[in-house]
PDB file of C-alpha atoms in Angstrom:
ATOM      1  CA  MET A 213       6.215   8.901  16.616  1.00  0.00           C
ATOM      2  CA  SER A 214       3.906  10.933  14.467  1.00  0.00           C
ATOM      3  CA  SER A 215       2.527  14.377  15.026  1.00  0.00           C
ATOM      4  CA  ILE A 216      -0.009  16.663  13.389  1.00  0.00           C
ATOM      5  CA  GLN A 217      -0.895  20.247  14.273  1.00  0.00           C
ATOM      6  CA  LEU A 218      -3.921  22.097  12.926  1.00  0.00           C
ATOM      7  CA  THR A 219      -6.143  25.050  13.831  1.00  0.00           C
ATOM      8  CA  ALA A 220      -8.786  24.178  16.411  1.00  0.00           C
ATOM      9  CA  LYS A 221     -11.744  24.240  14.018  1.00  0.00           C
ATOM     10  CA  ILE A 222     -14.515  21.730  13.480  1.00  0.00           C
ATOM     11  CA  GLU A 223     -13.512  21.475   9.803  1.00  0.00           C
ATOM     12  CA  ASN A 224     -10.187  19.985  10.900  1.00  0.00           C
ATOM     13  CA  MET A 225     -11.635  17.416  13.270  1.00  0.00           C
ATOM     14  CA  GLU A 226     -11.940  14.635  10.734  1.00  0.00           C
ATOM     15  CA  MET A 227      -8.337  14.960   9.601  1.00  0.00           C
ATOM     16  CA  LEU A 228      -7.057  14.895  13.170  1.00  0.00           C
ATOM     17  CA  VAL A 229      -9.186  11.870  14.057  1.00  0.00           C
ATOM     18  CA  GLN A 230      -8.091  10.042  10.920  1.00  0.00           C
ATOM     19  CA  SER A 231      -4.438  10.676  11.637  1.00  0.00           C
ATOM     20  CA  VAL A 232      -4.883   8.694  14.841  1.00  0.00           C
ATOM     21  CA  SER A 233      -7.032   5.927  13.404  1.00  0.00           C
ATOM     22  CA  SER A 234      -4.654   5.248  10.518  1.00  0.00           C
ATOM     23  CA  ILE A 235      -1.843   4.761  13.023  1.00  0.00           C
ATOM     24  CA  ALA A 236      -4.008   2.453  15.129  1.00  0.00           C
ATOM     25  CA  GLY A 237      -4.791   0.551  11.926  1.00  0.00           C
ATOM     26  CA  ASN A 238      -1.107   0.183  11.099  1.00  0.00           C
ATOM     27  CA  LEU A 239      -0.491  -1.154  14.587  1.00  0.00           C
ATOM     28  CA  GLY A 240      -3.058  -3.886  13.951  1.00  0.00           C
ATOM     29  CA  PHE A 241      -5.804  -2.659  16.277  1.00  0.00           C
ATOM     30  CA  THR A 242      -9.206  -4.212  15.551  1.00  0.00           C
ATOM     31  CA  ALA A 243     -11.838  -2.222  13.655  1.00  0.00           C
ATOM     32  CA  LYS A 244     -13.944  -2.063  16.811  1.00  0.00           C
ATOM     33  CA  ARG A 245     -11.079  -0.769  18.899  1.00  0.00           C
ATOM     34  CA  ILE A 246     -10.264   1.829  16.233  1.00  0.00           C
ATOM     35  CA  ARG A 247     -13.860   3.139  16.425  1.00  0.00           C
ATOM     36  CA  GLU A 248     -13.499   3.447  20.186  1.00  0.00           C
ATOM     37  CA  ILE A 249     -10.242   5.353  19.788  1.00  0.00           C
ATOM     38  CA  GLU A 250     -11.808   7.624  17.160  1.00  0.00           C
ATOM     39  CA  LEU A 251     -14.643   8.313  19.539  1.00  0.00           C
ATOM     40  CA  ALA A 252     -12.391   9.218  22.468  1.00  0.00           C
ATOM     41  CA  VAL A 253     -10.241  11.454  20.247  1.00  0.00           C
ATOM     42  CA  GLU A 254     -13.289  13.164  18.741  1.00  0.00           C
ATOM     43  CA  GLU A 255     -14.703  13.911  22.186  1.00  0.00           C
ATOM     44  CA  ALA A 256     -11.414  15.440  23.329  1.00  0.00           C
ATOM     45  CA  LEU A 257     -11.054  17.513  20.145  1.00  0.00           C
ATOM     46  CA  VAL A 258     -14.622  18.814  20.218  1.00  0.00           C
ATOM     47  CA  ASN A 259     -14.047  19.963  23.745  1.00  0.00           C
ATOM     48  CA  ILE A 260     -10.985  21.950  22.716  1.00  0.00           C
ATOM     49  CA  ILE A 261     -12.671  23.331  19.594  1.00  0.00           C
ATOM     50  CA  ASN A 262     -15.674  24.514  21.619  1.00  0.00           C
ATOM     51  CA  TYR A 263     -14.024  25.821  24.772  1.00  0.00           C
ATOM     52  CA  ALA A 264     -10.251  26.253  24.619  1.00  0.00           C
ATOM     53  CA  TYR A 265     -10.083  29.466  22.613  1.00  0.00           C
ATOM     54  CA  PRO A 266     -13.028  31.691  23.543  1.00  0.00           C
ATOM     55  CA  ASP A 267     -11.301  34.852  22.307  1.00  0.00           C
ATOM     56  CA  GLY A 268      -9.817  33.724  19.059  1.00  0.00           C
ATOM     57  CA  GLU A 269      -8.022  30.948  17.275  1.00  0.00           C
ATOM     58  CA  GLY A 270      -5.428  28.469  18.366  1.00  0.00           C
ATOM     59  CA  ASP A 271      -3.996  25.115  17.470  1.00  0.00           C
ATOM     60  CA  ILE A 272      -4.480  21.527  18.410  1.00  0.00           C
ATOM     61  CA  LYS A 273      -1.531  19.187  18.267  1.00  0.00           C
ATOM     62  CA  VAL A 274      -2.002  15.436  18.223  1.00  0.00           C
ATOM     63  CA  THR A 275       0.988  13.169  18.759  1.00  0.00           C
ATOM     64  CA  CYS A 276       0.921   9.397  18.627  1.00  0.00           C
ATOM     65  CA  THR A 277       3.599   7.148  20.059  1.00  0.00           C
ATOM     66  CA  ARG A 278       3.791   3.467  20.649  1.00  0.00           C
ATOM     67  CA  GLU A 279       4.577   2.353  24.146  1.00  0.00           C
ATOM     68  CA  ASP A 280       6.058  -0.983  25.206  1.00  0.00           C
ATOM     69  CA  SER A 281       5.180  -2.494  21.811  1.00  0.00           C
ATOM     70  CA  ARG A 282       1.507  -2.711  22.660  1.00  0.00           C
ATOM     71  CA  ALA A 283      -0.162   0.483  23.723  1.00  0.00           C
ATOM     72  CA  LEU A 284      -0.952   3.478  21.552  1.00  0.00           C
ATOM     73  CA  VAL A 285      -0.305   6.717  23.418  1.00  0.00           C
ATOM     74  CA  ILE A 286      -2.161   9.740  22.061  1.00  0.00           C
ATOM     75  CA  GLU A 287      -1.222  13.179  23.316  1.00  0.00           C
ATOM     76  CA  ILE A 288      -3.651  15.986  22.557  1.00  0.00           C
ATOM     77  CA  GLU A 289      -2.330  19.478  23.276  1.00  0.00           C
ATOM     78  CA  ASP A 290      -3.706  22.987  23.101  1.00  0.00           C
ATOM     79  CA  THR A 291      -2.557  26.391  24.320  1.00  0.00           C
ATOM     80  CA  GLY A 292      -6.012  27.533  25.379  1.00  0.00           C
ATOM     81  CA  VAL A 293      -7.748  28.106  28.690  1.00  0.00           C
ATOM     82  CA  ALA A 294      -6.501  25.764  31.418  1.00  0.00           C
ATOM     83  CA  PHE A 295      -8.967  22.951  31.614  1.00  0.00           C
ATOM     84  CA  ASP A 296      -8.658  19.654  33.407  1.00  0.00           C
ATOM     85  CA  LEU A 297     -11.248  17.470  31.827  1.00  0.00           C
ATOM     86  CA  MET A 298     -10.732  14.859  34.501  1.00  0.00           C
ATOM     87  CA  SER A 299     -12.053  17.274  37.122  1.00  0.00           C
ATOM     88  CA  LEU A 300     -15.573  17.158  35.688  1.00  0.00           C
ATOM     89  CA  LYS A 301     -18.336  15.347  37.453  1.00  0.00           C
ATOM     90  CA  GLU A 302     -19.709  12.250  35.734  1.00  0.00           C
ATOM     91  CA  PRO A 303     -23.150  12.659  34.187  1.00  0.00           C
ATOM     92  CA  ASP A 304     -26.126  10.859  35.711  1.00  0.00           C
ATOM     93  CA  ILE A 305     -26.597   8.125  33.151  1.00  0.00           C
ATOM     94  CA  SER A 306     -29.632   6.705  34.942  1.00  0.00           C
ATOM     95  CA  ALA A 307     -31.737   9.864  34.551  1.00  0.00           C
ATOM     96  CA  ASP A 308     -34.845   9.433  32.423  1.00  0.00           C
ATOM     97  CA  ILE A 309     -35.549  11.221  29.178  1.00  0.00           C
ATOM     98  CA  SER A 310     -36.946  14.416  30.711  1.00  0.00           C
ATOM     99  CA  GLU A 311     -34.248  14.701  33.364  1.00  0.00           C
ATOM    100  CA  ARG A 312     -31.386  13.619  31.201  1.00  0.00           C
ATOM    101  CA  GLN A 313     -28.768  16.327  30.733  1.00  0.00           C
ATOM    102  CA  VAL A 314     -27.364  16.953  27.316  1.00  0.00           C
ATOM    103  CA  GLY A 315     -23.756  17.672  28.352  1.00  0.00           C
ATOM    104  CA  GLY A 316     -20.889  15.828  29.992  1.00  0.00           C
ATOM    105  CA  LEU A 317     -21.232  12.610  28.032  1.00  0.00           C
ATOM    106  CA  GLY A 318     -18.153  13.049  25.883  1.00  0.00           C
ATOM    107  CA  ILE A 319     -15.776  13.031  28.781  1.00  0.00           C
ATOM    108  CA  PHE A 320     -17.579  10.104  30.321  1.00  0.00           C
ATOM    109  CA  LEU A 321     -17.095   8.124  27.091  1.00  0.00           C
ATOM    110  CA  ILE A 322     -13.377   8.967  26.970  1.00  0.00           C
ATOM    111  CA  ARG A 323     -12.928   7.597  30.468  1.00  0.00           C
ATOM    112  CA  LYS A 324     -14.884   4.436  29.722  1.00  0.00           C
ATOM    113  CA  LEU A 325     -13.206   3.629  26.417  1.00  0.00           C
ATOM    114  CA  MET A 326      -9.542   4.401  27.057  1.00  0.00           C
ATOM    115  CA  ASN A 327      -7.272   2.299  29.233  1.00  0.00           C
ATOM    116  CA  GLU A 328      -5.700   5.386  30.798  1.00  0.00           C
ATOM    117  CA  VAL A 329      -6.516   9.095  30.712  1.00  0.00           C
ATOM    118  CA  LYS A 330      -4.172  11.703  32.168  1.00  0.00           C
ATOM    119  CA  TYR A 331      -4.153  15.465  32.173  1.00  0.00           C
ATOM    120  CA  ARG A 332      -1.313  17.841  32.857  1.00  0.00           C
ATOM    121  CA  ARG A 333      -0.674  21.546  32.449  1.00  0.00           C
ATOM    122  CA  LYS A 334       2.744  22.111  30.922  1.00  0.00           C
ATOM    123  CA  HIS A 335       4.116  25.584  30.044  1.00  0.00           C
ATOM    124  CA  ASN A 336       0.720  27.113  29.283  1.00  0.00           C
ATOM    125  CA  ARG A 337      -0.405  24.029  27.433  1.00  0.00           C
ATOM    126  CA  ASN A 338      -3.150  21.576  28.249  1.00  0.00           C
ATOM    127  CA  VAL A 339      -1.861  18.081  27.598  1.00  0.00           C
ATOM    128  CA  LEU A 340      -4.360  15.247  27.577  1.00  0.00           C
ATOM    129  CA  THR A 341      -2.871  11.774  27.280  1.00  0.00           C
ATOM    130  CA  LEU A 342      -5.003   8.858  26.173  1.00  0.00           C
ATOM    131  CA  VAL A 343      -3.610   5.347  26.323  1.00  0.00           C
ATOM    132  CA  ALA A 344      -5.307   2.591  24.354  1.00  0.00           C
ATOM    133  CA  TYR A 345      -4.461  -1.088  24.289  1.00  0.00           C
ATOM    134  CA  PRO A 346      -5.214  -3.037  21.128  1.00  0.00           C
ATOM    135  CA  SER A 347      -7.958  -5.288  22.437  1.00  0.00           C
ATOM    136  CA  ASP A 348     -11.316  -4.103  23.726  1.00  0.00           C
ATOM    137  CA  ARG A 349     -11.608  -1.900  26.742  1.00  0.00           C
ATOM    138  CA  THR A 350     -12.336  -4.773  29.119  1.00  0.00           C
TER     139      THR A 350
ATOM    140  CA  MET B 204     -23.797  10.670   6.818  1.00  0.00           C
ATOM    141  CA  GLU B 205     -26.936  10.230   4.750  1.00  0.00           C
ATOM    142  CA  ILE B 206     -30.513  10.509   5.965  1.00  0.00           C
ATOM    143  CA  ILE B 207     -33.042   8.741   3.783  1.00  0.00           C
ATOM    144  CA  LYS B 208     -36.801   8.551   4.192  1.00  0.00           C
ATOM    145  CA  SER B 209     -37.162   4.833   3.577  1.00  0.00           C
ATOM    146  CA  GLY B 210     -40.796   4.097   4.333  1.00  0.00           C
ATOM    147  CA  LYS B 211     -44.101   5.241   5.699  1.00  0.00           C
ATOM    148  CA  GLU B 212     -46.550   3.029   7.586  1.00  0.00           C
ATOM    149  CA  ASN B 213     -49.732   4.832   8.564  1.00  0.00           C
ATOM    150  CA  ASN B 214     -48.551   7.718  10.723  1.00  0.00           C
ATOM    151  CA  LEU B 215     -45.065   6.330  11.214  1.00  0.00           C
ATOM    152  CA  LEU B 216     -42.009   7.452   9.291  1.00  0.00           C
ATOM    153  CA  VAL B 217     -39.074   5.079   8.727  1.00  0.00           C
ATOM    154  CA  VAL B 218     -35.755   6.831   8.296  1.00  0.00           C
ATOM    155  CA  LYS B 219     -32.438   5.237   7.417  1.00  0.00           C
ATOM    156  CA  VAL B 220     -29.251   6.922   8.630  1.00  0.00           C
ATOM    157  CA  THR B 221     -25.948   5.781   7.164  1.00  0.00           C
ATOM    158  CA  GLY B 222     -22.280   6.580   7.797  1.00  0.00           C
ATOM    159  CA  ARG B 223     -21.076   8.577  10.758  1.00  0.00           C
ATOM    160  CA  MET B 224     -22.976  10.650  13.266  1.00  0.00           C
ATOM    161  CA  ASP B 225     -20.288  12.877  14.705  1.00  0.00           C
ATOM    162  CA  ALA B 226     -19.863  16.468  15.799  1.00  0.00           C
ATOM    163  CA  VAL B 227     -19.859  17.591  12.173  1.00  0.00           C
ATOM    164  CA  THR B 228     -22.863  15.617  10.920  1.00  0.00           C
ATOM    165  CA  ALA B 229     -25.144  15.293  13.977  1.00  0.00           C
ATOM    166  CA  PRO B 230     -26.603  18.819  13.552  1.00  0.00           C
ATOM    167  CA  GLU B 231     -27.849  17.754  10.087  1.00  0.00           C
ATOM    168  CA  PHE B 232     -29.744  14.859  11.653  1.00  0.00           C
ATOM    169  CA  GLU B 233     -31.322  17.180  14.178  1.00  0.00           C
ATOM    170  CA  LYS B 234     -32.243  19.691  11.514  1.00  0.00           C
ATOM    171  CA  GLN B 235     -33.729  17.107   9.137  1.00  0.00           C
ATOM    172  CA  LEU B 236     -35.837  15.435  11.820  1.00  0.00           C
ATOM    173  CA  THR B 237     -36.966  18.787  13.186  1.00  0.00           C
ATOM    174  CA  GLY B 238     -38.114  19.625   9.659  1.00  0.00           C
ATOM    175  CA  TRP B 239     -40.236  16.465   9.493  1.00  0.00           C
ATOM    176  CA  ILE B 240     -41.624  17.133  12.977  1.00  0.00           C
ATOM    177  CA  ASP B 241     -42.611  20.623  11.829  1.00  0.00           C
ATOM    178  CA  GLU B 242     -44.440  18.958   8.926  1.00  0.00           C
ATOM    179  CA  GLY B 243     -46.473  16.961  11.446  1.00  0.00           C
ATOM    180  CA  GLU B 244     -44.583  13.677  11.775  1.00  0.00           C
ATOM    181  CA  ILE B 245     -44.380  12.474  15.371  1.00  0.00           C
ATOM    182  CA  ILE B 246     -43.520   8.763  15.248  1.00  0.00           C
ATOM    183  CA  PHE B 247     -40.132   7.824  13.844  1.00  0.00           C
ATOM    184  CA  VAL B 248     -38.376   4.492  13.392  1.00  0.00           C
ATOM    185  CA  ILE B 249     -34.702   5.028  12.713  1.00  0.00           C
ATOM    186  CA  ASP B 250     -32.935   2.251  10.846  1.00  0.00           C
ATOM    187  CA  PHE B 251     -29.336   2.316  12.072  1.00  0.00           C
ATOM    188  CA  SER B 252     -28.169  -0.817  10.220  1.00  0.00           C
ATOM    189  CA  ALA B 253     -25.724   1.217   8.132  1.00  0.00           C
ATOM    190  CA  LEU B 254     -24.623   3.598  10.854  1.00  0.00           C
ATOM    191  CA  GLU B 255     -20.939   2.938  11.445  1.00  0.00           C
ATOM    192  CA  TYR B 256     -20.132   5.376  14.178  1.00  0.00           C
ATOM    193  CA  ILE B 257     -21.767   7.609  16.744  1.00  0.00           C
ATOM    194  CA  SER B 258     -20.232  10.082  19.184  1.00  0.00           C
ATOM    195  CA  SER B 259     -21.748  12.081  22.033  1.00  0.00           C
ATOM    196  CA  ALA B 260     -22.777  14.749  19.521  1.00  0.00           C
ATOM    197  CA  GLY B 261     -24.933  12.102  17.810  1.00  0.00           C
ATOM    198  CA  LEU B 262     -26.402  10.966  21.128  1.00  0.00           C
ATOM    199  CA  ARG B 263     -27.124  14.567  21.996  1.00  0.00           C
ATOM    200  CA  SER B 264     -29.036  15.178  18.765  1.00  0.00           C
ATOM    201  CA  ILE B 265     -31.097  12.006  19.300  1.00  0.00           C
ATOM    202  CA  LEU B 266     -31.867  13.172  22.837  1.00  0.00           C
ATOM    203  CA  VAL B 267     -32.966  16.608  21.626  1.00  0.00           C
ATOM    204  CA  ILE B 268     -35.342  14.982  19.105  1.00  0.00           C
ATOM    205  CA  ALA B 269     -36.632  12.490  21.700  1.00  0.00           C
ATOM    206  CA  LYS B 270     -37.409  15.308  24.136  1.00  0.00           C
ATOM    207  CA  LYS B 271     -39.154  17.304  21.438  1.00  0.00           C
ATOM    208  CA  LEU B 272     -41.249  14.276  20.416  1.00  0.00           C
ATOM    209  CA  LYS B 273     -42.133  13.448  23.996  1.00  0.00           C
ATOM    210  CA  SER B 274     -43.655  16.891  24.429  1.00  0.00           C
ATOM    211  CA  LEU B 275     -45.778  16.224  21.320  1.00  0.00           C
ATOM    212  CA  ASN B 276     -46.808  12.734  22.495  1.00  0.00           C
ATOM    213  CA  GLY B 277     -44.707  11.290  19.740  1.00  0.00           C
ATOM    214  CA  LYS B 278     -41.720   8.976  19.872  1.00  0.00           C
ATOM    215  CA  ILE B 279     -38.482   7.883  18.283  1.00  0.00           C
ATOM    216  CA  LEU B 280     -37.612   4.183  18.080  1.00  0.00           C
ATOM    217  CA  LEU B 281     -34.211   2.926  16.988  1.00  0.00           C
ATOM    218  CA  ALA B 282     -33.574  -0.318  15.172  1.00  0.00           C
ATOM    219  CA  ASN B 283     -30.852  -2.608  13.932  1.00  0.00           C
ATOM    220  CA  MET B 284     -27.808  -1.050  15.567  1.00  0.00           C
ATOM    221  CA  GLU B 285     -24.369  -2.261  14.680  1.00  0.00           C
ATOM    222  CA  GLU B 286     -22.237  -3.587  17.559  1.00  0.00           C
ATOM    223  CA  SER B 287     -19.973  -0.590  18.117  1.00  0.00           C
ATOM    224  CA  VAL B 288     -22.894   1.848  17.966  1.00  0.00           C
ATOM    225  CA  ASN B 289     -24.786  -0.347  20.399  1.00  0.00           C
ATOM    226  CA  GLU B 290     -21.804  -0.278  22.731  1.00  0.00           C
ATOM    227  CA  VAL B 291     -21.909   3.536  22.887  1.00  0.00           C
ATOM    228  CA  PHE B 292     -25.615   3.373  23.715  1.00  0.00           C
ATOM    229  CA  GLU B 293     -24.971   0.868  26.476  1.00  0.00           C
ATOM    230  CA  ILE B 294     -22.067   2.727  28.067  1.00  0.00           C
ATOM    231  CA  SER B 295     -23.949   6.006  28.076  1.00  0.00           C
ATOM    232  CA  GLY B 296     -27.169   4.461  29.363  1.00  0.00           C
ATOM    233  CA  PHE B 297     -29.057   5.696  26.296  1.00  0.00           C
ATOM    234  CA  ASN B 298     -30.537   2.270  25.603  1.00  0.00           C
ATOM    235  CA  SER B 299     -32.599   2.683  28.767  1.00  0.00           C
ATOM    236  CA  ILE B 300     -34.085   6.042  27.739  1.00  0.00           C
ATOM    237  CA  ILE B 301     -34.557   5.541  23.988  1.00  0.00           C
ATOM    238  CA  PRO B 302     -36.281   2.332  22.849  1.00  0.00           C
ATOM    239  CA  VAL B 303     -33.971   0.131  20.764  1.00  0.00           C
ATOM    240  CA  PHE B 304     -35.129  -2.885  18.724  1.00  0.00           C
ATOM    241  CA  ASP B 305     -33.308  -5.680  16.902  1.00  0.00           C
ATOM    242  CA  THR B 306     -35.178  -5.207  13.653  1.00  0.00           C
ATOM    243  CA  VAL B 307     -36.970  -2.401  11.857  1.00  0.00           C
ATOM    244  CA  GLN B 308     -40.112  -4.565  11.673  1.00  0.00           C
ATOM    245  CA  THR B 309     -40.263  -4.979  15.463  1.00  0.00           C
ATOM    246  CA  ALA B 310     -39.748  -1.270  15.934  1.00  0.00           C
ATOM    247  CA  ILE B 311     -42.542  -0.510  13.453  1.00  0.00           C
ATOM    248  CA  ARG B 312     -44.869  -2.891  15.317  1.00  0.00           C
ATOM    249  CA  HIS B 313     -44.149  -1.139  18.599  1.00  0.00           C
ATOM    250  CA  GLY B 314     -44.484   2.268  17.017  1.00  0.00           C
ATOM    251  CA  MET B 315     -47.892   1.463  15.538  1.00  0.00           C
ATOM    252  CA  ALA B 316     -49.183  -0.182  18.709  1.00  0.00           C
ATOM    253  CA  SER B 317     -49.009   3.084  20.587  1.00  0.00           C
TER     254      SER B 317
END
């Protein structure tokens, strides 16, 4: 298990993302799968950085564990505003260029790229769990 | 991420973007292209052959530019996307709203034809 905790700031995003991708690399995930994991983690982090702490600063904690020798389990925690990202409506991805909305895509990508996505509220913390298997999402 | 003006064909600007378009770097892309639009450029071919990674922040900045160009009767055409970048475009449905071409040359041809 490995864990990293940093202030929820955009400047820290890269370090948090890289902490996950280096673990995925060590576990032998393909380069393509690592990009997908990086993407899902970035989307989750950006969401926290932008919305979790409207009145000040707080932390993000990212913990990686390996489950049943195959899956990488990534837990992303914050102590900010309660927010269940899974409750959001999916964006209309068939809308044309004028109608197309700018938001909501990040969460959609997380759901498409990860094998499992779970949210729970635990002692004033938002805990988002992403589970990724080594091969591609299909 | 690097943004390089890599060619000019008549009224069309070819721009090469390399590295990662993420939440940190995507605003730079938007700012740079907006600058060129303000200088009068309205047809862009973006060479993505060396783009390794794109997140929703990158998609969002491309969408903002595409909307801006549409209102000016201009356009943005993307070319030469790497597999994992292409995958993000497919999943998000962006390849049906922004024209994507296999090569820069094909994109240039389409850009000049309009």
